[in-house]
Short mmCIF file of C-alpha atoms in Angstrom, two decimals:
data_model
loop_
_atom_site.label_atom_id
_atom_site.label_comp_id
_atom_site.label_asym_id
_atom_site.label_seq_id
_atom_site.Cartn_x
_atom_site.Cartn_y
_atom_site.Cartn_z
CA UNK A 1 0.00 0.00 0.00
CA UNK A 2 1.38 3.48 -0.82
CA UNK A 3 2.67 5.48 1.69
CA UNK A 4 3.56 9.31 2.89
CA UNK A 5 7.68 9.31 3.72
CA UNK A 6 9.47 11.55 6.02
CA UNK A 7 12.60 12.53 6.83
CA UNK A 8 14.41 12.32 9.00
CA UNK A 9 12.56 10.12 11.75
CA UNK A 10 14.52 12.85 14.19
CA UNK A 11 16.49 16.39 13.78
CA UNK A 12 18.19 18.64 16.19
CA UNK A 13 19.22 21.79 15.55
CA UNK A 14 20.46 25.14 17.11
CA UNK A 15 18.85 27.67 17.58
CA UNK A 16 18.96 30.23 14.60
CA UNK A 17 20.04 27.70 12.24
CA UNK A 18 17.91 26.80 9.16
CA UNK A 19 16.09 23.36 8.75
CA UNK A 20 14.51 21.02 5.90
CA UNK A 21 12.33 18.67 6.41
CA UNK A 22 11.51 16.34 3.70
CA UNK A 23 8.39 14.52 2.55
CA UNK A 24 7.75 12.23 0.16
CA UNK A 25 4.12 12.40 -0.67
CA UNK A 26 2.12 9.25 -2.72
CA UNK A 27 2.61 9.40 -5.95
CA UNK A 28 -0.27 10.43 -8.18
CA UNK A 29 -1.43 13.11 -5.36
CA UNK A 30 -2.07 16.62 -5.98
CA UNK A 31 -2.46 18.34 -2.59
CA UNK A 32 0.21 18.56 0.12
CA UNK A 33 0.08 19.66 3.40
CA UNK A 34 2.13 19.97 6.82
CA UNK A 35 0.94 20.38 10.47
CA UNK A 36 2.87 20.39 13.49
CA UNK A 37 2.19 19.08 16.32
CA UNK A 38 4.12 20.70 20.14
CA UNK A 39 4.47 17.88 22.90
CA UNK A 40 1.61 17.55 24.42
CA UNK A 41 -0.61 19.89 22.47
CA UNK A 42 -2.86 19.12 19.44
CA UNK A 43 -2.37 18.89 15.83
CA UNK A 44 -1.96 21.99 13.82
CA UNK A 45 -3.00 22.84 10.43
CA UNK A 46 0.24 25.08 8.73
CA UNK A 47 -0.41 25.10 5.50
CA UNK A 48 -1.28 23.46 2.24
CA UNK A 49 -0.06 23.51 -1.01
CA UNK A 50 -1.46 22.69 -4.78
CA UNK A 51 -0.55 23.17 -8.34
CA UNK A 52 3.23 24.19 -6.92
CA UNK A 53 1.74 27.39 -4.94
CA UNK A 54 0.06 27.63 -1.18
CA UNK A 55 -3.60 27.46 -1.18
CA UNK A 56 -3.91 28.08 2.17
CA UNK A 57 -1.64 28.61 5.31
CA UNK A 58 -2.21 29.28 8.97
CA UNK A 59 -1.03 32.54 11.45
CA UNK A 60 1.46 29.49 12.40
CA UNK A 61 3.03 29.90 8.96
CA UNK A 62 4.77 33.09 9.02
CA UNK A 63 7.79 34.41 7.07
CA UNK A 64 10.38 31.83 8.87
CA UNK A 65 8.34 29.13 7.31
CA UNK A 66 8.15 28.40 3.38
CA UNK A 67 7.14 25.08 0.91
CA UNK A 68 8.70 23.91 -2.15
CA UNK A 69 8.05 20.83 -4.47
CA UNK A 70 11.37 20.63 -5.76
CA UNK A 71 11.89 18.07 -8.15
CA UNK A 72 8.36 16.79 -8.48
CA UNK A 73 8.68 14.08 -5.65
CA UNK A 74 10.05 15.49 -2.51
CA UNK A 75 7.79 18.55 -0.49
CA UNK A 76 9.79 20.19 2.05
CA UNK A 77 9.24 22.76 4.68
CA UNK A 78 12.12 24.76 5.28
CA UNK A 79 12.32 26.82 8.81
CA UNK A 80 14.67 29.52 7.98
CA UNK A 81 15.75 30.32 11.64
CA UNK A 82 14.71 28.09 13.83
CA UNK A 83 13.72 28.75 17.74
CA UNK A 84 13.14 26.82 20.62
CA UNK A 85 9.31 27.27 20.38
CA UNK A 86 9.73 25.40 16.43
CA UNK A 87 10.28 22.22 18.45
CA UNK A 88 7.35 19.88 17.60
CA UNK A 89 6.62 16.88 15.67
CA UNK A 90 5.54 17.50 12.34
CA UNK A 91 3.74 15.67 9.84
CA UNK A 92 3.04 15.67 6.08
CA UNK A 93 -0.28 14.66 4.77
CA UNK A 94 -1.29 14.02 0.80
CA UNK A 95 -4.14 13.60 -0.61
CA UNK A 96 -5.71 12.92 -4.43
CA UNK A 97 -7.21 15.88 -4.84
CA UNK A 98 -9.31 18.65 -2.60
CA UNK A 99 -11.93 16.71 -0.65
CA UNK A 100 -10.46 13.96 -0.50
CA UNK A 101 -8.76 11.92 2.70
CA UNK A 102 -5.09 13.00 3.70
CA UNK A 103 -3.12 10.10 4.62
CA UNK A 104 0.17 11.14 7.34
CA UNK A 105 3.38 10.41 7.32
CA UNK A 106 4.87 9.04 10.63
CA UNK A 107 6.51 12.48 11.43
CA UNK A 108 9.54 14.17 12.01
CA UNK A 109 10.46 15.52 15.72
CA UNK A 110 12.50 18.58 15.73
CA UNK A 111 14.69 19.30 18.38
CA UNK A 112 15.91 23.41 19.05
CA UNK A 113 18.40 24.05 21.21
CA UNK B 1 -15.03 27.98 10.27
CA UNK B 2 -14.67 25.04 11.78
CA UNK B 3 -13.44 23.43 14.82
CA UNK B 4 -13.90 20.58 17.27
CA UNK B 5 -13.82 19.70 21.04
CA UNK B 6 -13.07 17.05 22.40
CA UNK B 7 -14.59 16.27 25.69
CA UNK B 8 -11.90 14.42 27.48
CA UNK B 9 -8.36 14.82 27.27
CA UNK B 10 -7.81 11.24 28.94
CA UNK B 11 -10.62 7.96 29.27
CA UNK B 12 -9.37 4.87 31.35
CA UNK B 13 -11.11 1.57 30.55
CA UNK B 14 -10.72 -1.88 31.42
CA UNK B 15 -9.47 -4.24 29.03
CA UNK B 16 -13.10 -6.13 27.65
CA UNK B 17 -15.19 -2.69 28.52
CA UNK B 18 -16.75 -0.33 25.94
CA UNK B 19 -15.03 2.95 25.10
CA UNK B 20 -16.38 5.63 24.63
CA UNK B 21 -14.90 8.77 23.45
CA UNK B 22 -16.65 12.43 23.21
CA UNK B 23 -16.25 14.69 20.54
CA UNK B 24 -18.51 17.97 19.30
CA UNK B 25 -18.09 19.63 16.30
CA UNK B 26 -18.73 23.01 14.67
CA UNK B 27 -19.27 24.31 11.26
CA UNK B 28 -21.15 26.22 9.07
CA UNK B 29 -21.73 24.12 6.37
CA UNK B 30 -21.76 19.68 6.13
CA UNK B 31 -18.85 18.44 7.59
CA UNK B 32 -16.66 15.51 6.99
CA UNK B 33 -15.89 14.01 10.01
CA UNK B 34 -12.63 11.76 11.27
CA UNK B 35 -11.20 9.95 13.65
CA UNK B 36 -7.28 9.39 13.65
CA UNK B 37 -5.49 7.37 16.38
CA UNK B 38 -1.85 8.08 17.40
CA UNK B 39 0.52 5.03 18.71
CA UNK B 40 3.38 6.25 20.79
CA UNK B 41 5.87 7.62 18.72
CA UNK B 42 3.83 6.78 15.42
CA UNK B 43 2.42 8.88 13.08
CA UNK B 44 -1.53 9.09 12.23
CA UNK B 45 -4.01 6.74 11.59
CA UNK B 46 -7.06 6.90 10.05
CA UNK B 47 -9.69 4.92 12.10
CA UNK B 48 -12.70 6.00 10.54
CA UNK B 49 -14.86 8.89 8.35
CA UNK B 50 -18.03 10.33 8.08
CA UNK B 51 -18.62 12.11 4.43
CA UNK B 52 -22.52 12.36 4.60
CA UNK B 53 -23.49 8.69 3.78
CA UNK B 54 -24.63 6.58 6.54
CA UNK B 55 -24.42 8.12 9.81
CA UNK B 56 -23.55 5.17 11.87
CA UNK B 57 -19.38 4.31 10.28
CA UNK B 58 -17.71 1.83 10.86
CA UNK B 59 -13.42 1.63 11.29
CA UNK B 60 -11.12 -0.68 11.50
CA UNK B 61 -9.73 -2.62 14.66
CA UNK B 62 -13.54 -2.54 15.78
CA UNK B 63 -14.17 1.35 15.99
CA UNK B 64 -17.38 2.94 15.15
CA UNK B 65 -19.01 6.34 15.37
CA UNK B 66 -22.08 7.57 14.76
CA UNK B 67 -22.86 11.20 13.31
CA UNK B 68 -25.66 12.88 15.36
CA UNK B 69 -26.54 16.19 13.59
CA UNK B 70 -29.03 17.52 16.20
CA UNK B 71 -26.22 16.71 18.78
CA UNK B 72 -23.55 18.19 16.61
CA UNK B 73 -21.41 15.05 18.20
CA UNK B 74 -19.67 12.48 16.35
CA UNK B 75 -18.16 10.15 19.39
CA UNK B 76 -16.02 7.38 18.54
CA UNK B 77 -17.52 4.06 20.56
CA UNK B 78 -15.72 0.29 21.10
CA UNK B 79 -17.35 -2.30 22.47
CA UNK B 80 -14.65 -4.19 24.19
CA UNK B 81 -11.48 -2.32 24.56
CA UNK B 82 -7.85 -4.41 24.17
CA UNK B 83 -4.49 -3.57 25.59
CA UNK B 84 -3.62 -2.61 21.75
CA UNK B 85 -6.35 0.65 21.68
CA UNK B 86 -3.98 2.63 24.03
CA UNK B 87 -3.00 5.52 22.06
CA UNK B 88 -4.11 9.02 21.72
CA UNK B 89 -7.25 9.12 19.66
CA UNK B 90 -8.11 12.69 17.48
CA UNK B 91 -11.10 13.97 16.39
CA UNK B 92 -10.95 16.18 13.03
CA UNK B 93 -13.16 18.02 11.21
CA UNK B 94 -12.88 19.17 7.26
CA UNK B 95 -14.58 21.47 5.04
CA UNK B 96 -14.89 21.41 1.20
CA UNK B 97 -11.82 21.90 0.55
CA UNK B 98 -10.55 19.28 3.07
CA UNK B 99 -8.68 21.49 5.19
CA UNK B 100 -8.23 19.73 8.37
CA UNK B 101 -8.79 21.05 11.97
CA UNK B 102 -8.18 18.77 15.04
CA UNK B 103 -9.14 18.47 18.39
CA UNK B 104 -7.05 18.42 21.39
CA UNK B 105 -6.99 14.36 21.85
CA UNK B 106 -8.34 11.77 24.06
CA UNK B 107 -5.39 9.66 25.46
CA UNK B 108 -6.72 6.19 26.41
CA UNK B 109 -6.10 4.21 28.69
CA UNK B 110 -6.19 0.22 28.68
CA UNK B 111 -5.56 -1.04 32.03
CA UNK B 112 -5.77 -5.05 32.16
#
C-alpha cells in the first residue's frame, strides 16, 4: 500500500540555524500539506499547497516558514531560523485531490536548542 | 469555520469494557468528520470517516461512530477495549476543501 515518507525520523538543531524537512508524498497526489504538532498539544494545520503554490496557510506559517516541491517528488518545509518554540513533531499529509482523505506520514520531531 | 472539542483529554477503561470517546463539532456548512489514532511515537491513523453517507461508520480494529446532527457530536464508541487501543485518539473536522482542523486528543487508557 502506498505510503507518505518523512525525513528524518529525528532532527536537532540550534537555535537560529535553518532546517529542511523532507516529505515524500504518494505518488499520483495533488495536494500537500504539513501540520505540526508541540508535545503535548494538538495537531496543527500550517499550511497546504497545490498546483506548486500555497492554497492556504495558517497565522502558524509566518515568514520563517516556506514550501517547495522541488523536483516533483520530494515537499519540504524549510524553517529559515529556527527557535526553541519550532520544536514539535511535524507531519506531512497528501491527498488525491481537494476533498479527498489526507493520509500522514509518521513524522519528524524537531529538536531546538 | 470550523473546529472541534473534544470532551476528554484522557478515558481509562478496562481491558473487555466499551469505550467511549466524546467529541462535538462546529461548522457552518456539512462536515466531513474523522477519527485518527496516534501510537506512541507513530504517526496518524485513520480509524474511521463520516462524508454524509450513513451516519452510523464503521473503522477498522472494531471502531465505530455515529454522526448525530441535532447533537452536533460524532463520538467514537468500542465495544470491548484491548491492551492494543492505548493511544491518543483525534477527532478532526474538514470542510470542502478538506482542510483539516483537530481536536485536542483523548489519550486512552487500557488497564488489564
Amino acid at each position: 500500500e502506498p505510503e507518505v515518507t518523512q525525513t528524518p525520523s529525528h532532527q536537532v538543531t540550534q537555535m537560529g540555524q535553518e532546517v529542511i524537512l523532507r516529505c515524500v508524498p504518494i505518488s499520483n497526489h495533488l495536494y500537500f500539506y504539513w501540520y505540526r504538532q508541540i508535545l503535548g498539544q494538538k495537531v496543527e494545520f500550517l499550511v497546504s499547497f497545490y498546483n506548486n503554490e500555497i492554497s492556504e496557510k495558517s497565522e502558524i506559517f509566518d515568514d520563517q516558514f516556506s514550501v517547495e516541491r522541488p523536483d516533483g517528488s520530494n515537499f519540504t518545509l524549510k524553517i529559515r531560523s529556527t527557535k526553541l518554540e519550532d520544536s514539535a513533531m511535524y507531519f506531512c499529509a497528501s491527498s488525491a485531490n481537494r476533498g479527498y482523505e489526507q493520509y500522514f506520514g509518521p513524522g519528524t520531531r524537531l529538536t531546538v536548542t | 469555520a470550523q473546529s472541534v472539542t473534544q470532551l476528554d483529554s484522557h478515558v481509562s477503561v478496562s481491558e473487555g469494557t466499551p469505550v467511549l470517546l466524546r467529541c462535538n463539532y462546529s461548522s457552518s456548512y456539512s462536515p466531513s468528520l474523522f477519527w485518527y489514532v496516534q501510537h506512541p511515537n507513530k504517526g496518524l491513523q485513520l480509524l474511521l470517516k463520516y462524508t454524509s453517507a450513513a451516519t452510523l461508520v464503521k473503522g477498522i480494529n472494531g471502531f465505530e461512530a455515529e454522526f448525530k446532527k441535532s447533537e452536533t457530536s460524532f463520538h467514537l464508541t468500542k465495544p470491548s477495549a484491548h491492551m492494543s487501543d492505548a493511544a491518543e485518539y483525534f477527532c478532526v473536522v474538514a470542510n470542502n476543501n478538506n482542510d483539516m482542523r483537530f481536536g485536542a486528543g483523548t489519550r486512552l487508557t487500557v488497564k488489564p
